[in-house]
XYZ file of C-alpha atoms in Angstrom:
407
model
C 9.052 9.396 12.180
C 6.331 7.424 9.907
C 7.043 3.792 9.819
C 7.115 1.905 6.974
C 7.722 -1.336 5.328
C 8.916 -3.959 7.719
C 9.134 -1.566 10.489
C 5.710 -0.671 10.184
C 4.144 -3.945 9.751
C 5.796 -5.237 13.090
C 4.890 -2.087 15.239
C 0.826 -2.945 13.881
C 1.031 -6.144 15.173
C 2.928 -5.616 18.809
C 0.703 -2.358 18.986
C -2.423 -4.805 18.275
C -1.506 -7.944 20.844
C -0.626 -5.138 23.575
C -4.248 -3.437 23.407
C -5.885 -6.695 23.211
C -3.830 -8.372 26.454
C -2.995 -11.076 23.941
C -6.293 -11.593 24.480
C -8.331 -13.786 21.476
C -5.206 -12.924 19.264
C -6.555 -15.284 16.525
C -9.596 -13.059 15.906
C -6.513 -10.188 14.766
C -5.267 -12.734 12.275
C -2.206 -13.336 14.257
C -0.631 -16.674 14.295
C 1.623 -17.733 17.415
C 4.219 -20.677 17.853
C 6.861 -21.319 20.110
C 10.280 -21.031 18.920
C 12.530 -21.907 21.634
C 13.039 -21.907 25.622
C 15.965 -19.689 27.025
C 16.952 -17.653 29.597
C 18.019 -14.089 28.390
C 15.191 -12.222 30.077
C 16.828 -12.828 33.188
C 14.741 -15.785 33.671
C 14.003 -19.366 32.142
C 11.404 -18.257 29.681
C 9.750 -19.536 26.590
C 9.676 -17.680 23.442
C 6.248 -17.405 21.341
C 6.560 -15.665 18.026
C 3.575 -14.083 16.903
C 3.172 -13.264 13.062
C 0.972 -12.149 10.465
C 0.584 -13.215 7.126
C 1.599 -9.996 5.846
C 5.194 -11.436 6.951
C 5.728 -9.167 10.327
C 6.898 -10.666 13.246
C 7.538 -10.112 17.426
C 8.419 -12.199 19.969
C 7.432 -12.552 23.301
C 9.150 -14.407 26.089
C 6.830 -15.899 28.812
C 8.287 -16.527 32.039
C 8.252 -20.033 32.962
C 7.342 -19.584 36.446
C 5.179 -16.228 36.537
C 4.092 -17.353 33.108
C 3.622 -13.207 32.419
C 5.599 -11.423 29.414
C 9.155 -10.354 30.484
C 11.131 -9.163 27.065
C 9.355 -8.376 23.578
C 11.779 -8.537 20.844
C 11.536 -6.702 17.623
C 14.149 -7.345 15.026
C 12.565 -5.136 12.237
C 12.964 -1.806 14.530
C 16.368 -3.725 16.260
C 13.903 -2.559 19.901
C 13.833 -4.578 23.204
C 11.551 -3.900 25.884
C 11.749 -5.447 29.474
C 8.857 -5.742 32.256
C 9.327 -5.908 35.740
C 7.604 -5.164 39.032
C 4.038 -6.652 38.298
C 1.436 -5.352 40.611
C -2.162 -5.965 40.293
C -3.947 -3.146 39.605
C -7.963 -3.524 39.327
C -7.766 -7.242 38.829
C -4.845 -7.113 36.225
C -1.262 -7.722 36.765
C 0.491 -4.607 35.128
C 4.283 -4.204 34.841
C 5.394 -1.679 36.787
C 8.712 -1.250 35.497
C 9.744 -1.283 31.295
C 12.817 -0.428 30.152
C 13.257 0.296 26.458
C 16.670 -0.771 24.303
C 17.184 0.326 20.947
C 20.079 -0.628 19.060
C 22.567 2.413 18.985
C 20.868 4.348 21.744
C 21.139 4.809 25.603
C 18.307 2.746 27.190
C 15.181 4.410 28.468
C 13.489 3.499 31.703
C 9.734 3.976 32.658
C 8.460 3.773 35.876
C 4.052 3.059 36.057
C 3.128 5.409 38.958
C -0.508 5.123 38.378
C -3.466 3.343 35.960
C -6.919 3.791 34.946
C -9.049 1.824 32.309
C -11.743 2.863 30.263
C -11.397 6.503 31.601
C -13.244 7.638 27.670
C -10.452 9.046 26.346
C -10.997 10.453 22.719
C -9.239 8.592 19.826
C -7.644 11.613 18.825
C -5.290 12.386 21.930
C -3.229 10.311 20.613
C -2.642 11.416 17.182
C 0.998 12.404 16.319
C 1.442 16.572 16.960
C 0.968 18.346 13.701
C 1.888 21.206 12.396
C -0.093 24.294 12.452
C -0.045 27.106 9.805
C -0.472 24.937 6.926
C -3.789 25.039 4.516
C -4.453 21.716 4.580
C -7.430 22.104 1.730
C -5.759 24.028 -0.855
C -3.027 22.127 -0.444
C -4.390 18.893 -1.044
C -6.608 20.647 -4.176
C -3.339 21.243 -6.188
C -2.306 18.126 -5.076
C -5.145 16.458 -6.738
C -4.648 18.026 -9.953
C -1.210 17.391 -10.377
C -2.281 13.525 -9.753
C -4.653 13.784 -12.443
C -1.851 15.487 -14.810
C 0.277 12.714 -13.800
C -2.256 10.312 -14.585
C -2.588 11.098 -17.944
C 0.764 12.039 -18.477
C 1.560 8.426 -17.684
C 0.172 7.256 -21.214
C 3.182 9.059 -22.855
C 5.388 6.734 -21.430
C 6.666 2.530 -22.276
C 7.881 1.242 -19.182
C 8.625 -2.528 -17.851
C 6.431 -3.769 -14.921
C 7.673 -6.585 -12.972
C 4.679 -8.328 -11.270
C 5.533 -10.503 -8.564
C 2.326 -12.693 -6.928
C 2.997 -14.962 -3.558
C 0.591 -17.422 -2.086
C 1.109 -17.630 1.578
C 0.122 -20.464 3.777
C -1.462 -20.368 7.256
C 1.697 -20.184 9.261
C 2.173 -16.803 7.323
C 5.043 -19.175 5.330
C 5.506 -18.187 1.218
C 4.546 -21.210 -0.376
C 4.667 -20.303 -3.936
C 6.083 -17.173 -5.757
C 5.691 -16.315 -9.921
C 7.671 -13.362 -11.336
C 6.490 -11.813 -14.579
C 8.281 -8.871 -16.232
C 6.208 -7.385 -19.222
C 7.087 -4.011 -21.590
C 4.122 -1.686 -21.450
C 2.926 -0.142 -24.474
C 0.497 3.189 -24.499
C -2.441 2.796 -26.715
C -3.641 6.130 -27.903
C -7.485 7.164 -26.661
C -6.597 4.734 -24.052
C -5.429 1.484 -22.804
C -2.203 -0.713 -23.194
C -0.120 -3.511 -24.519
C 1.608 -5.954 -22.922
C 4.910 -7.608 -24.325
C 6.310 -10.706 -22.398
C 10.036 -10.477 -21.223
C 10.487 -13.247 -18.725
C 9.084 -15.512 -16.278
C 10.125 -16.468 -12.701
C 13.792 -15.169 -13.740
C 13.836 -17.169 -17.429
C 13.647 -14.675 -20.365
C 11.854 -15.883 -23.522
C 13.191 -18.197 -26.175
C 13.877 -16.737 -29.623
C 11.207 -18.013 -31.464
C 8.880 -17.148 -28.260
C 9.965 -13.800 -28.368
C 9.493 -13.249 -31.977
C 6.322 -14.487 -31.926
C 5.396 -11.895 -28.720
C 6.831 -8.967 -31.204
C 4.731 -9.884 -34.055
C 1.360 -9.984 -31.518
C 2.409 -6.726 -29.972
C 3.058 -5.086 -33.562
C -0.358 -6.594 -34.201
C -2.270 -5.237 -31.502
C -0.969 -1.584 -31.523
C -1.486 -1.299 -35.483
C -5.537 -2.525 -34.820
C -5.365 -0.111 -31.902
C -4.293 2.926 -34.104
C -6.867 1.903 -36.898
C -9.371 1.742 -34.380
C -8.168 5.095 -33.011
C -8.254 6.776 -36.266
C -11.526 5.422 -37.167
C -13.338 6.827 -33.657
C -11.467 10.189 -34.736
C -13.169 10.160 -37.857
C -16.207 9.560 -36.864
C -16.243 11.946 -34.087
C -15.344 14.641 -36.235
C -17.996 13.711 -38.724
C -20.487 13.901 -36.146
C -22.783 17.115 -35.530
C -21.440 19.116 -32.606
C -23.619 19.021 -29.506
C -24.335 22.061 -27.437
C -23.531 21.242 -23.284
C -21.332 18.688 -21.745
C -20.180 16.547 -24.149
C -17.769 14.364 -21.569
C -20.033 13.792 -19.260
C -18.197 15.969 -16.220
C -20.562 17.031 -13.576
C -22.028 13.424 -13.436
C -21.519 11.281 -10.025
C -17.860 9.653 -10.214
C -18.328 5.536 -10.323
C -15.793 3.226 -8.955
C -12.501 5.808 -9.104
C -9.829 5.551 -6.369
C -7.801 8.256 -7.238
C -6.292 10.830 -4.645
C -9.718 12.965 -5.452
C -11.742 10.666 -3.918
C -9.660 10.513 -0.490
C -9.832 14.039 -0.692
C -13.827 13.998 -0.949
C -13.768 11.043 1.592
C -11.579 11.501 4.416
C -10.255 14.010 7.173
C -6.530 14.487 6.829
C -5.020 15.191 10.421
C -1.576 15.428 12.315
C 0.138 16.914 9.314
C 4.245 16.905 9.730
C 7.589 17.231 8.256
C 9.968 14.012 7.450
C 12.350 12.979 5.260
C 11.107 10.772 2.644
C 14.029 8.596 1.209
C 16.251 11.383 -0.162
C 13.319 14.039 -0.114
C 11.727 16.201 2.227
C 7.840 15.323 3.020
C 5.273 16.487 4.358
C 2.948 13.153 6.052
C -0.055 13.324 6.607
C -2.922 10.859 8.410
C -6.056 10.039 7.010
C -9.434 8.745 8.332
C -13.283 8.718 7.028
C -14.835 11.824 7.661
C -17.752 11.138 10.475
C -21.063 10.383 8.936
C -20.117 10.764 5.443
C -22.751 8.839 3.037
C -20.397 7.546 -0.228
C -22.405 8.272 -3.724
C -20.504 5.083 -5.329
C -19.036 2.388 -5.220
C -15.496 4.092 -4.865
C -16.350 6.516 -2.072
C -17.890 3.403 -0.321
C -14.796 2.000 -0.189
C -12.605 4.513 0.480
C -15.170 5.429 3.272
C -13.816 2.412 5.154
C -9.901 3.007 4.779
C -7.564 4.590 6.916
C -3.639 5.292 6.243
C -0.979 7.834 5.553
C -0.181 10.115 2.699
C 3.406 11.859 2.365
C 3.406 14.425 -0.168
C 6.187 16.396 -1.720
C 6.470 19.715 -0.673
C 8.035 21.464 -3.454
C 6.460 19.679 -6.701
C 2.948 18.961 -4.823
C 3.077 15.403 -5.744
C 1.779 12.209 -3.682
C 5.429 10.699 -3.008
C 3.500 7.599 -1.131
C 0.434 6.471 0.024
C -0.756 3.754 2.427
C -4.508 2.312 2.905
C -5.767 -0.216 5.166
C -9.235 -1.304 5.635
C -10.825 -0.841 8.419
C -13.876 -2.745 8.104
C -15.499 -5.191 6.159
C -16.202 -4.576 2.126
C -19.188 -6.445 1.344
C -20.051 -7.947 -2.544
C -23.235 -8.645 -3.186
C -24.265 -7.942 0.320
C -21.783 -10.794 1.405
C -23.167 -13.950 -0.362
C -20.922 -13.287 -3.096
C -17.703 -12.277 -1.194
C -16.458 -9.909 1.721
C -13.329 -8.795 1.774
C -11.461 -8.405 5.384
C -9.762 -5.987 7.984
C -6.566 -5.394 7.786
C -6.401 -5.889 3.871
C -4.008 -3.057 2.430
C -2.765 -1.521 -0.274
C 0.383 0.742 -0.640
C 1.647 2.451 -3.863
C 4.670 5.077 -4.439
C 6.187 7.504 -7.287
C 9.176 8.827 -8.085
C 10.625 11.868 -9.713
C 12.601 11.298 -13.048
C 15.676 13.463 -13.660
C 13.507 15.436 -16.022
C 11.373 16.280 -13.243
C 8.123 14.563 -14.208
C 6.581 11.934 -11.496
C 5.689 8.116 -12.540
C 4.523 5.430 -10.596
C 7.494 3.266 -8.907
C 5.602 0.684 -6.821
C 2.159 -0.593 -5.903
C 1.583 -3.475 -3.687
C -1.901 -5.236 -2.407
C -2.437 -7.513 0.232
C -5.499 -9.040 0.808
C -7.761 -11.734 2.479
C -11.258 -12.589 1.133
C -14.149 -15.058 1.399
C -15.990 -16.135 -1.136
C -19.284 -17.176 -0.904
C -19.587 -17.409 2.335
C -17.240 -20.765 2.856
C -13.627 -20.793 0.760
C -11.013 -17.834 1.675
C -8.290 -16.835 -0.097
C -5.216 -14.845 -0.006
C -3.882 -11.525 -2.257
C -0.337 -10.657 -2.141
C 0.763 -8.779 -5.168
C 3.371 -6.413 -5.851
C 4.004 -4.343 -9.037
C 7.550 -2.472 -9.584
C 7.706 0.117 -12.639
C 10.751 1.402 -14.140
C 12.777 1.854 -17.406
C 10.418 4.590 -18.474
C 10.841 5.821 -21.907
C 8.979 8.617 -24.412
C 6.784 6.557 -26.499
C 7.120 8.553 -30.108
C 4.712 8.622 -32.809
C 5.589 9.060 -36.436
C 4.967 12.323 -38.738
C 2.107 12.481 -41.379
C -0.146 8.918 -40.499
C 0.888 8.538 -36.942
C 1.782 5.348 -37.377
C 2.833 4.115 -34.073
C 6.658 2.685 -33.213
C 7.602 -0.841 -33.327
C 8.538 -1.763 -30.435
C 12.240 -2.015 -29.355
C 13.826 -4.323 -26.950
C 14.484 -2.594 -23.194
C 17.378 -1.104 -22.807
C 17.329 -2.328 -18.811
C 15.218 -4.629 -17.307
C 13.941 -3.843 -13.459
């Protein structure tokens, strides 16, 4: 099955310290400190958690004596793994012998019987076994063009958004947290408006609220007058023969599901369950020696993730990116943004049947000109959608109402 979540974000990290020997583990943005000194391995040992500051964590336990790993711990997947029987094997001490403990199943012993190093192996042996009979293109065409229905189906819709950012320390520790839950409003030809509900948990005061009502009143009736007026004026104007939107011309800075499609390879393709859905999951890499035509492509260009996609409706149900190397801004003087930065976002289906955006989340580290760092963690939940009407005659544009529920 396709990790996620917690799970995920601690197999990453022990799957990252194991290929590196624990080798230079700063360099992976892994932070280490020991936690305690115990004996459960079978041996006094001292436990070293290791962490990122995307908040997964593993611990190790060091004998004291051999001073070698003996147990790995990994609450998130409730796994233990054992090592015995070291042996040196072209200069490296290799266990032999690793038993594997997962809580609620039988144990699972492996016995080494023979290594090699740097035998060339291709990177692709070890992607998960797909399955075969599927067309993979056409498939992910009509996906594509549902996502672009959905994307402008979305602007039919108010919803709430509760935006929650985090600033985390060096030790990967939260060190501040603000909540902000907002009421979206669709403007028509485009764009939104943004009512204040609450803040870190408080909801508005009376006279604060009233005062966000009259603004948001305000904003959508200069938004329809503004709308109206671009009508007008584009139905005054002469009609033009040709292209008259502009399609055909290169895209610009778009991440939509298009441009992975343009972009990247989709491989290992497989059936899961998704939640309370069936999926089909794919993998996703750069194609090789793809040039990007913008900025978007450029970026996607250097992300790799996972894509499950509903099977029945041909929707994207959730997608995961992480970057695989560095995104330069202004060729790096200005900023670069880092490895292992990621994004995630997922949608759900509405009793109706229609597909809206449920969660989006983006964690990031950056530099900025070439000396201070900092640190993006940002979630975004969406929920307590509602038809936004219009009225008769005018189309004067609702007032808005009060939610009904509040995510």
């Amino acid at each position: 099955r396709t990790l996620v979540g917690g799970a995920a974000g601690a197999s990453k990290l022990q799957a990252a310290l194991d290929a590196s020997g624990l080798v230079n583990y700063r360099k992976l943005n892994v932070l280490a400190r020991t936690v305690a000194l115990d004996g459960a391995a079978g041996e006094p040992a001292y436990v070293v958690e290791f962490s990122t500051r995307e908040g997964a964590r593993v611990r190790y336990r060091f004998g004291v004596t051999s001073k070698l790993p003996v147990q790995v711990d990994d609450a998130a997947r409730a796994m233990v793994w054992r090592f015995a029987d070291y042996r040196n094997e072209s200069g490296v001490l290799v266990p032999h012998r690793v038993e594997v403990r997962r809580e609620g199943t039988e144990s699972l012993t492996l016995s080494l019987e023979s290594v090699r190093y740097n035998s060339g192996l291709a990177s692709s042996i070890f992607d998960p076994p797909g399955e075969t009979g599927l067309n993979i293109p056409a498939l992910l065409r009509q996906v594509a063009s549902n996502q672009n229905a959905l994307d402008a189906r979305v602007s039919e819709y108010t919803f709430t958004r509760k935006e929650t950012e985090r600033e985390i320390n060096d030790k990967g520790e939260l060190k501040k947290e603000r909540v902000v839950v907002h009421d979206v409003y669709p403007v028509r030809g485009g764009g939104r408006v943004l009512k204040l509900i609450s803040e870190d948990g408080v909801p508005l005061s009376a006279e604060r609220q009233a005062k966000e009502e009259r603004r948001v009143a305000e904003e959508l009736e200069k938004a329809e007058r503004e709308y109206q007026k671009r009508e007008q004026k584009r139905d005054a104007a002469p009609r033009r023969r040709g292209n008259e939107t502009g399609a055909g011309k290169d895209g610009n800075d778009d991440l939509g599901i298009g441009v992975f499609l343009r972009v990247c390879e989709f491989v290992s393709p497989r059936r899961e369950r998704f939640g309370d859905r069936d999926a089909i999951v794919f993998d996703f890499r750069p194609q090789k020696d793809f040039r990007p035509r913008n900025r978007g492509e450029e970026i996607v260009s250097k992300l790799t993730g996972v894509m499950w996609i509903d099977p029945v409706d041909l929707q994207v149900m959730r997608l995961e990116a992480r970057l695989s190397n560095t995104i330069k801004i202004g060729g790096g003087l200005l900023a670069s943004i880092r490895p292992g930065s990621a994004f995630a976002f997922e949608q759900t289906r509405l009793p109706d049947g229609v597909w809206l955006p449920r969660f989006s989340q983006i964690s990031a580290s950056a530099k900025v000109l070439l000396v201070a760092g900092f640190r993006i963690d940002a979630t975004r939940e969406y929920g307590d959608y509602r038809r936004f009407s219009t009225k008769t005659g005018d189309a004067v544009l609702d007032s808005p109402t009060q939610p009904t529920e509040k995510p």
